[in-house]
mmCIF file of N, CA, C and O in Angstrom:
data_model
loop_
_atom_site.group_PDB
_atom_site.id
_atom_site.type_symbol
_atom_site.label_atom_id
_atom_site.label_comp_id
_atom_site.label_asym_id
_atom_site.label_seq_id
_atom_site.Cartn_x
_atom_site.Cartn_y
_atom_site.Cartn_z
ATOM 1 N N UNK A 1 0.768 -0.927 -0.104
ATOM 2 C CA UNK A 1 -0.007 0.120 0.120
ATOM 3 C C UNK A 1 0.888 1.254 0.323
ATOM 4 O O UNK A 1 1.806 1.504 1.137
ATOM 5 N N UNK A 2 0.820 2.087 -1.077
ATOM 6 C CA UNK A 2 1.768 3.007 -0.933
ATOM 7 C C UNK A 2 1.196 4.745 -0.623
ATOM 8 O O UNK A 2 -0.388 4.565 -0.366
ATOM 9 N N UNK A 3 1.794 5.501 -0.623
ATOM 10 C CA UNK A 3 1.495 6.769 -0.361
ATOM 11 C C UNK A 3 1.226 7.639 -1.401
ATOM 12 O O UNK A 3 3.079 7.769 -1.551
ATOM 13 N N UNK A 4 0.442 8.357 -1.754
ATOM 14 C CA UNK A 4 1.257 8.834 -3.464
ATOM 15 C C UNK A 4 0.493 10.497 -2.778
ATOM 16 O O UNK A 4 -1.002 10.686 -1.920
ATOM 17 N N UNK A 5 1.462 11.400 -3.109
ATOM 18 C CA UNK A 5 0.382 13.494 -3.408
ATOM 19 C C UNK A 5 1.418 13.458 -4.146
ATOM 20 O O UNK A 5 2.093 13.789 -4.173
ATOM 21 N N UNK A 6 0.257 15.057 -4.389
ATOM 22 C CA UNK A 6 0.262 15.567 -5.346
ATOM 23 C C UNK A 6 -0.306 16.564 -4.870
ATOM 24 O O UNK A 6 -1.656 16.836 -5.219
ATOM 25 N N UNK A 7 0.638 17.603 -4.566
ATOM 26 C CA UNK A 7 -0.349 19.584 -4.118
ATOM 27 C C UNK A 7 0.404 20.527 -3.505
ATOM 28 O O UNK A 7 1.802 20.066 -3.661
ATOM 29 N N UNK A 8 -0.339 21.392 -3.752
ATOM 30 C CA UNK A 8 0.596 22.838 -3.033
ATOM 31 C C UNK A 8 -0.211 23.725 -2.002
ATOM 32 O O UNK A 8 -1.442 23.380 -1.901
ATOM 33 N N UNK A 9 0.687 23.898 -1.443
ATOM 34 C CA UNK A 9 0.007 24.675 -0.086
ATOM 35 C C UNK A 9 0.976 26.122 0.221
ATOM 36 O O UNK A 9 2.037 26.189 -0.041
ATOM 37 N N UNK A 10 -0.091 27.033 -0.185
ATOM 38 C CA UNK A 10 0.717 28.820 0.008
ATOM 39 C C UNK A 10 0.375 28.958 1.456
ATOM 40 O O UNK A 10 -0.914 29.107 2.137
ATOM 41 N N UNK A 11 1.493 29.486 1.896
ATOM 42 C CA UNK A 11 1.142 29.738 3.117
ATOM 43 C C UNK A 11 2.005 31.672 3.318
ATOM 44 O O UNK A 11 2.382 32.331 4.137
ATOM 45 N N UNK A 12 1.589 32.333 2.542
ATOM 46 C CA UNK A 12 2.003 33.654 2.121
ATOM 47 C C UNK A 12 3.148 33.519 1.676
ATOM 48 O O UNK A 12 3.594 33.276 0.194
ATOM 49 N N UNK A 13 4.361 33.651 2.527
ATOM 50 C CA UNK A 13 5.537 33.519 2.101
ATOM 51 C C UNK A 13 6.455 32.477 1.819
ATOM 52 O O UNK A 13 7.562 32.061 1.340
ATOM 53 N N UNK A 14 5.660 31.095 1.553
ATOM 54 C CA UNK A 14 6.491 30.264 1.729
ATOM 55 C C UNK A 14 4.980 28.921 1.449
ATOM 56 O O UNK A 14 3.790 29.180 1.024
ATOM 57 N N UNK A 15 5.330 28.467 0.032
ATOM 58 C CA UNK A 15 4.916 27.622 -0.881
ATOM 59 C C UNK A 15 5.491 26.003 -0.681
ATOM 60 O O UNK A 15 6.649 26.348 -1.097
ATOM 61 N N UNK A 16 4.734 25.190 -0.469
ATOM 62 C CA UNK A 16 5.017 24.115 -0.462
ATOM 63 C C UNK A 16 4.743 23.214 -1.668
ATOM 64 O O UNK A 16 3.430 23.316 -1.461
ATOM 65 N N UNK A 17 5.637 22.611 -2.246
ATOM 66 C CA UNK A 17 5.094 22.194 -3.441
ATOM 67 C C UNK A 17 5.952 20.333 -3.444
ATOM 68 O O UNK A 17 6.754 20.160 -3.203
ATOM 69 N N UNK A 18 4.302 19.409 -3.071
ATOM 70 C CA UNK A 18 4.467 18.279 -3.178
ATOM 71 C C UNK A 18 4.637 17.327 -4.109
ATOM 72 O O UNK A 18 2.936 17.345 -4.730
ATOM 73 N N UNK A 19 5.239 16.090 -4.751
ATOM 74 C CA UNK A 19 5.190 15.237 -5.845
ATOM 75 C C UNK A 19 5.790 14.024 -5.135
ATOM 76 O O UNK A 19 7.060 13.746 -5.208
ATOM 77 N N UNK A 20 5.334 13.044 -4.258
ATOM 78 C CA UNK A 20 6.041 11.998 -3.773
ATOM 79 C C UNK A 20 5.010 11.113 -3.923
ATOM 80 O O UNK A 20 3.416 10.762 -4.379
ATOM 81 N N UNK A 21 6.119 9.554 -3.816
ATOM 82 C CA UNK A 21 5.026 8.315 -3.725
ATOM 83 C C UNK A 21 6.406 7.632 -2.773
ATOM 84 O O UNK A 21 7.055 7.468 -2.753
ATOM 85 N N UNK A 22 5.032 6.685 -1.315
ATOM 86 C CA UNK A 22 5.926 6.561 -0.096
ATOM 87 C C UNK A 22 5.916 5.159 -0.838
ATOM 88 O O UNK A 22 4.626 5.129 -0.021
ATOM 89 N N UNK A 23 6.679 4.074 -0.104
ATOM 90 C CA UNK A 23 6.214 2.591 -0.122
ATOM 91 C C UNK A 23 5.232 2.621 1.270
ATOM 92 O O UNK A 23 5.517 3.388 2.245
ATOM 93 N N UNK A 24 4.562 1.674 0.979
ATOM 94 C CA UNK A 24 3.932 0.944 2.120
ATOM 95 C C UNK A 24 4.220 0.347 3.536
ATOM 96 O O UNK A 24 3.683 0.152 4.317
ATOM 97 N N UNK A 25 5.354 -0.167 3.012
ATOM 98 C CA UNK A 25 6.361 -0.662 4.014
ATOM 99 C C UNK A 25 7.464 -0.843 4.691
ATOM 100 O O UNK A 25 8.182 0.505 3.941
ATOM 101 N N UNK A 26 8.697 -0.599 5.424
ATOM 102 C CA UNK A 26 9.528 0.285 6.142
ATOM 103 C C UNK A 26 9.678 1.129 6.804
ATOM 104 O O UNK A 26 8.340 1.876 7.143
ATOM 105 N N UNK A 27 10.334 1.975 6.665
ATOM 106 C CA UNK A 27 10.794 3.271 7.466
ATOM 107 C C UNK A 27 11.009 3.666 6.588
ATOM 108 O O UNK A 27 11.458 4.103 5.731
ATOM 109 N N UNK A 28 10.310 5.127 6.173
ATOM 110 C CA UNK A 28 10.534 6.386 5.903
ATOM 111 C C UNK A 28 10.841 7.415 6.629
ATOM 112 O O UNK A 28 10.526 7.744 7.524
ATOM 113 N N UNK A 29 12.054 7.959 6.557
ATOM 114 C CA UNK A 29 12.639 9.326 7.030
ATOM 115 C C UNK A 29 12.513 10.850 6.473
ATOM 116 O O UNK A 29 12.770 11.002 5.229
ATOM 117 N N UNK A 30 11.684 11.782 6.948
ATOM 118 C CA UNK A 30 11.624 12.716 6.637
ATOM 119 C C UNK A 30 12.927 13.959 7.057
ATOM 120 O O UNK A 30 12.615 14.331 8.234
ATOM 121 N N UNK A 31 13.698 14.722 6.644
ATOM 122 C CA UNK A 31 15.108 15.300 6.386
ATOM 123 C C UNK A 31 14.796 16.211 6.004
ATOM 124 O O UNK A 31 14.550 16.647 4.574
ATOM 125 N N UNK A 32 15.642 17.777 6.290
ATOM 126 C CA UNK A 32 15.462 18.742 5.676
ATOM 127 C C UNK A 32 16.068 19.755 6.595
ATOM 128 O O UNK A 32 15.409 19.714 7.995
ATOM 129 N N UNK A 33 16.588 21.012 6.302
ATOM 130 C CA UNK A 33 16.716 22.102 7.502
ATOM 131 C C UNK A 33 15.212 22.807 7.564
ATOM 132 O O UNK A 33 14.393 22.778 7.445
ATOM 133 N N UNK A 34 15.736 23.485 8.951
ATOM 134 C CA UNK A 34 14.361 24.094 9.327
ATOM 135 C C UNK A 34 14.175 25.169 8.113
ATOM 136 O O UNK A 34 14.100 26.168 8.064
ATOM 137 N N UNK A 35 12.238 25.266 8.209
ATOM 138 C CA UNK A 35 11.422 25.698 7.881
ATOM 139 C C UNK A 35 11.163 25.303 6.362
ATOM 140 O O UNK A 35 10.851 26.200 5.269
ATOM 141 N N UNK A 36 12.192 24.059 5.948
ATOM 142 C CA UNK A 36 11.710 23.652 4.303
ATOM 143 C C UNK A 36 10.403 22.926 4.290
ATOM 144 O O UNK A 36 9.996 22.297 3.431
ATOM 145 N N UNK A 37 9.360 22.474 5.227
ATOM 146 C CA UNK A 37 8.314 22.135 5.099
ATOM 147 C C UNK A 37 7.994 21.162 6.153
ATOM 148 O O UNK A 37 6.901 20.290 5.314
ATOM 149 N N UNK A 38 8.901 20.019 6.533
ATOM 150 C CA UNK A 38 8.279 19.015 6.934
ATOM 151 C C UNK A 38 7.056 18.562 7.470
ATOM 152 O O UNK A 38 6.721 18.086 7.362
ATOM 153 N N UNK A 39 7.507 19.806 8.925
ATOM 154 C CA UNK A 39 5.581 19.567 9.815
ATOM 155 C C UNK A 39 4.940 19.849 8.735
ATOM 156 O O UNK A 39 3.607 19.115 8.691
ATOM 157 N N UNK A 40 4.665 20.714 7.758
ATOM 158 C CA UNK A 40 3.159 21.536 6.730
ATOM 159 C C UNK A 40 3.033 19.723 5.969
ATOM 160 O O UNK A 40 2.078 19.797 5.930
ATOM 161 N N UNK A 41 4.352 18.912 5.991
ATOM 162 C CA UNK A 41 3.762 17.916 5.232
ATOM 163 C C UNK A 41 2.745 17.113 5.572
ATOM 164 O O UNK A 41 2.309 15.970 5.380
ATOM 165 N N UNK A 42 3.522 16.753 7.171
ATOM 166 C CA UNK A 42 2.912 15.742 7.721
ATOM 167 C C UNK A 42 1.453 16.284 8.411
ATOM 168 O O UNK A 42 0.972 15.406 8.664
ATOM 169 N N UNK A 43 1.319 17.415 8.517
ATOM 170 C CA UNK A 43 0.230 17.769 8.692
ATOM 171 C C UNK A 43 -1.201 17.443 7.964
ATOM 172 O O UNK A 43 -2.121 17.161 7.714
ATOM 173 N N UNK A 44 -0.193 17.959 6.451
ATOM 174 C CA UNK A 44 -1.299 18.112 5.612
ATOM 175 C C UNK A 44 -1.798 16.212 5.462
ATOM 176 O O UNK A 44 -2.670 15.489 5.214
ATOM 177 N N UNK A 45 -1.129 14.977 5.628
ATOM 178 C CA UNK A 45 -0.970 13.726 5.597
ATOM 179 C C UNK A 45 -1.999 13.270 6.439
ATOM 180 O O UNK A 45 -3.088 12.606 6.262
ATOM 181 N N UNK A 46 -1.503 13.870 7.670
ATOM 182 C CA UNK A 46 -2.549 13.943 8.704
ATOM 183 C C UNK A 46 -4.087 14.665 8.378
ATOM 184 O O UNK A 46 -4.581 13.609 8.986
ATOM 185 N N UNK A 47 -4.433 15.185 7.914
ATOM 186 C CA UNK A 47 -5.672 15.960 7.215
ATOM 187 C C UNK A 47 -5.391 17.169 8.321
ATOM 188 O O UNK A 47 -6.563 17.425 8.627
ATOM 189 N N UNK A 48 -4.333 17.680 8.953
ATOM 190 C CA UNK A 48 -4.482 18.694 9.807
ATOM 191 C C UNK A 48 -4.483 19.838 9.406
ATOM 192 O O UNK A 48 -4.738 21.262 9.434
ATOM 193 N N UNK A 49 -3.599 19.966 7.417
ATOM 194 C CA UNK A 49 -3.435 21.144 6.250
ATOM 195 C C UNK A 49 -4.490 20.499 4.816
ATOM 196 O O UNK A 49 -4.565 19.451 4.967
ATOM 197 N N UNK A 50 -5.449 21.475 4.587
ATOM 198 C CA UNK A 50 -6.038 20.902 3.858
ATOM 199 C C UNK A 50 -5.335 21.109 2.586
ATOM 200 O O UNK A 50 -4.430 21.985 2.418
ATOM 201 N N UNK A 51 -5.256 20.177 1.617
ATOM 202 C CA UNK A 51 -4.889 20.629 0.424
ATOM 203 C C UNK A 51 -5.738 20.545 -0.892
ATOM 204 O O UNK A 51 -6.035 19.647 -1.058
ATOM 205 N N UNK A 52 -5.494 21.460 -0.815
ATOM 206 C CA UNK A 52 -7.330 21.817 -1.907
ATOM 207 C C UNK A 52 -6.500 22.075 -3.184
ATOM 208 O O UNK A 52 -7.401 21.983 -4.325
ATOM 209 N N UNK A 53 -5.367 22.170 -3.937
ATOM 210 C CA UNK A 53 -5.012 21.963 -4.971
ATOM 211 C C UNK A 53 -4.075 20.522 -5.187
ATOM 212 O O UNK A 53 -2.681 20.559 -5.122
ATOM 213 N N UNK A 54 -4.603 19.414 -5.417
ATOM 214 C CA UNK A 54 -3.894 18.289 -5.527
ATOM 215 C C UNK A 54 -4.940 16.970 -5.090
ATOM 216 O O UNK A 54 -6.113 17.110 -5.080
ATOM 217 N N UNK A 55 -3.756 16.171 -4.697
ATOM 218 C CA UNK A 55 -4.548 14.378 -4.109
ATOM 219 C C UNK A 55 -3.378 14.252 -3.340
ATOM 220 O O UNK A 55 -2.467 14.280 -3.405
ATOM 221 N N UNK A 56 -4.206 13.207 -2.322
ATOM 222 C CA UNK A 56 -3.361 12.683 -1.767
ATOM 223 C C UNK A 56 -4.009 11.180 -1.388
ATOM 224 O O UNK A 56 -5.548 11.135 -0.929
ATOM 225 N N UNK A 57 -3.377 10.147 -1.742
ATOM 226 C CA UNK A 57 -3.834 8.552 -1.789
ATOM 227 C C UNK A 57 -3.381 7.819 -1.423
ATOM 228 O O UNK A 57 -2.008 7.556 -0.583
ATOM 229 N N UNK A 58 -3.717 6.746 0.234
ATOM 230 C CA UNK A 58 -2.978 5.987 0.878
ATOM 231 C C UNK A 58 -3.928 4.585 0.043
ATOM 232 O O UNK A 58 -5.185 3.898 0.295
ATOM 233 N N UNK A 59 -2.382 3.845 -0.524
ATOM 234 C CA UNK A 59 -3.829 2.701 -1.341
ATOM 235 C C UNK A 59 -4.044 2.933 -2.415
ATOM 236 O O UNK A 59 -4.444 3.988 -2.541
ATOM 237 N N UNK A 60 -5.503 2.140 -2.609
ATOM 238 C CA UNK A 60 -6.437 2.489 -3.379
ATOM 239 C C UNK A 60 -7.332 3.675 -2.727
ATOM 240 O O UNK A 60 -8.959 3.934 -3.405
ATOM 241 N N UNK A 61 -7.267 4.403 -1.373
ATOM 242 C CA UNK A 61 -8.444 5.155 -1.159
ATOM 243 C C UNK A 61 -7.771 6.280 -1.358
ATOM 244 O O UNK A 61 -6.620 6.885 -0.676
ATOM 245 N N UNK A 62 -8.865 7.374 -2.009
ATOM 246 C CA UNK A 62 -8.581 8.821 -1.917
ATOM 247 C C UNK A 62 -9.087 9.488 -0.732
ATOM 248 O O UNK A 62 -9.708 9.652 -0.466
ATOM 249 N N UNK A 63 -7.585 10.129 -0.208
ATOM 250 C CA UNK A 63 -8.429 10.782 1.318
ATOM 251 C C UNK A 63 -8.107 12.125 0.809
ATOM 252 O O UNK A 63 -9.133 12.745 1.665
ATOM 253 N N UNK A 64 -7.966 12.679 -0.111
ATOM 254 C CA UNK A 64 -8.273 13.893 -0.289
ATOM 255 C C UNK A 64 -7.921 14.458 -1.969
ATOM 256 O O UNK A 64 -6.890 13.808 -2.046
ATOM 257 N N UNK A 65 -8.828 15.189 -2.413
ATOM 258 C CA UNK A 65 -8.999 15.643 -3.702
ATOM 259 C C UNK A 65 -9.602 16.838 -4.436
ATOM 260 O O UNK A 65 -10.394 17.390 -2.750
ATOM 261 N N UNK A 66 -10.199 17.290 -5.525
ATOM 262 C CA UNK A 66 -10.774 18.067 -5.006
ATOM 263 C C UNK A 66 -11.971 18.243 -4.578
ATOM 264 O O UNK A 66 -12.771 19.055 -5.042
ATOM 265 N N UNK A 67 -12.691 16.947 -4.781
ATOM 266 C CA UNK A 67 -14.291 16.957 -4.474
ATOM 267 C C UNK A 67 -14.217 15.604 -2.899
ATOM 268 O O UNK A 67 -15.452 15.439 -2.694
ATOM 269 N N UNK A 68 -13.095 15.335 -2.379
ATOM 270 C CA UNK A 68 -13.270 14.810 -1.079
ATOM 271 C C UNK A 68 -12.216 14.753 -0.242
ATOM 272 O O UNK A 68 -10.796 15.615 -0.608
ATOM 273 N N UNK A 69 -12.717 15.034 1.107
ATOM 274 C CA UNK A 69 -12.230 15.101 2.292
ATOM 275 C C UNK A 69 -12.160 13.891 3.116
ATOM 276 O O UNK A 69 -12.764 14.151 3.624
ATOM 277 N N UNK A 70 -11.479 13.562 3.972
ATOM 278 C CA UNK A 70 -11.347 12.693 4.569
ATOM 279 C C UNK A 70 -10.619 13.168 5.756
ATOM 280 O O UNK A 70 -9.396 13.634 5.870
ATOM 281 N N UNK A 71 -11.334 13.442 6.716
ATOM 282 C CA UNK A 71 -10.708 13.851 7.819
ATOM 283 C C UNK A 71 -9.862 13.712 8.633
ATOM 284 O O UNK A 71 -10.298 12.106 9.160
ATOM 285 N N UNK A 72 -9.399 13.913 9.952
ATOM 286 C CA UNK A 72 -8.250 13.215 10.935
ATOM 287 C C UNK A 72 -8.552 12.078 11.266
ATOM 288 O O UNK A 72 -8.160 10.950 11.312
ATOM 289 N N UNK A 73 -10.121 12.406 12.334
ATOM 290 C CA UNK A 73 -10.666 11.724 12.756
ATOM 291 C C UNK A 73 -10.661 10.154 11.964
ATOM 292 O O UNK A 73 -11.095 9.052 12.622
ATOM 293 N N UNK A 74 -11.073 10.333 10.791
ATOM 294 C CA UNK A 74 -11.319 8.750 10.115
ATOM 295 C C UNK A 74 -9.963 8.276 9.246
ATOM 296 O O UNK A 74 -10.270 7.429 8.428
ATOM 297 N N UNK A 75 -9.045 8.732 9.495
ATOM 298 C CA UNK A 75 -7.741 8.645 8.874
ATOM 299 C C UNK A 75 -6.942 7.229 9.758
ATOM 300 O O UNK A 75 -7.235 7.863 10.859
ATOM 301 N N UNK A 76 -6.508 6.022 9.102
ATOM 302 C CA UNK A 76 -5.770 5.298 9.934
ATOM 303 C C UNK A 76 -4.583 5.833 10.340
ATOM 304 O O UNK A 76 -3.632 5.287 9.756
ATOM 305 N N UNK A 77 -3.997 6.361 10.938
ATOM 306 C CA UNK A 77 -2.419 6.922 11.108
ATOM 307 C C UNK A 77 -2.809 8.017 12.648
ATOM 308 O O UNK A 77 -3.813 8.226 13.088
ATOM 309 N N UNK A 78 -1.574 7.630 12.870
ATOM 310 C CA UNK A 78 -1.370 8.156 14.125
ATOM 311 C C UNK A 78 -0.277 9.815 14.165
ATOM 312 O O UNK A 78 1.108 9.639 13.061
ATOM 313 N N UNK A 79 -0.118 10.370 14.737
ATOM 314 C CA UNK A 79 -0.264 11.907 14.835
ATOM 315 C C UNK A 79 0.601 12.337 16.142
ATOM 316 O O UNK A 79 0.318 12.400 16.549
ATOM 317 N N UNK A 80 2.111 12.291 16.304
ATOM 318 C CA UNK A 80 2.605 12.680 17.192
ATOM 319 C C UNK A 80 3.418 14.233 17.569
ATOM 320 O O UNK A 80 3.998 14.436 16.824
ATOM 321 N N UNK A 81 2.596 15.078 17.970
ATOM 322 C CA UNK A 81 2.948 16.571 18.385
ATOM 323 C C UNK A 81 4.573 16.688 18.760
ATOM 324 O O UNK A 81 4.877 15.854 19.731
ATOM 325 N N UNK A 82 5.425 17.455 18.445
ATOM 326 C CA UNK A 82 6.841 17.707 18.724
ATOM 327 C C UNK A 82 6.455 18.517 20.122
ATOM 328 O O UNK A 82 7.659 18.455 20.884
ATOM 329 N N UNK A 83 5.235 19.314 20.196
ATOM 330 C CA UNK A 83 5.548 20.007 21.233
ATOM 331 C C UNK A 83 4.356 20.231 22.088
ATOM 332 O O UNK A 83 3.370 19.685 20.977
ATOM 333 N N UNK A 84 3.791 19.888 23.023
ATOM 334 C CA UNK A 84 2.486 19.233 23.855
ATOM 335 C C UNK A 84 1.271 20.590 23.943
ATOM 336 O O UNK A 84 1.681 21.349 24.262
ATOM 337 N N UNK A 85 0.914 20.986 22.627
ATOM 338 C CA UNK A 85 0.223 22.554 22.608
ATOM 339 C C UNK A 85 -1.253 21.754 21.917
ATOM 340 O O UNK A 85 -1.880 22.792 22.011
ATOM 341 N N UNK A 86 -1.789 20.635 22.229
ATOM 342 C CA UNK A 86 -2.833 20.565 21.879
ATOM 343 C C UNK A 86 -3.907 20.977 23.248
ATOM 344 O O UNK A 86 -4.970 22.315 22.322
ATOM 345 N N UNK A 87 -3.718 21.028 24.282
ATOM 346 C CA UNK A 87 -4.443 22.075 25.360
ATOM 347 C C UNK A 87 -3.785 23.119 26.343
ATOM 348 O O UNK A 87 -2.280 22.819 26.576
ATOM 349 N N UNK A 88 -4.122 24.512 26.111
ATOM 350 C CA UNK A 88 -3.125 25.314 26.177
ATOM 351 C C UNK A 88 -2.803 25.237 28.083
ATOM 352 O O UNK A 88 -2.258 25.661 28.756
ATOM 353 N N UNK A 89 -3.983 24.803 28.338
ATOM 354 C CA UNK A 89 -4.071 24.628 30.296
ATOM 355 C C UNK A 89 -2.977 23.749 30.861
ATOM 356 O O UNK A 89 -2.908 23.465 32.126
ATOM 357 N N UNK A 90 -2.666 22.873 30.008
ATOM 358 C CA UNK A 90 -2.050 21.925 30.367
ATOM 359 C C UNK A 90 -0.547 22.156 29.802
ATOM 360 O O UNK A 90 0.116 21.706 29.377
#
């Protein structure tokens, strides 16, 4: 089961252009300098960033494209935040 994605996210002074195909097995590392878009890419895969221009597929299931968006809680993946900022009071 591969992960395929092709999309663009414009953040004002930063544009993330993604065109990737990841294997469904093994370990994949995401490396790059600070500010290059690693976290934005992971947030998009998790569904926390909307990719309005393009698509994302996991296996035969399209997670998002022009007409479809599977919300984060319906995606079969886990996301561990770098900083515990989900609840401001904690």
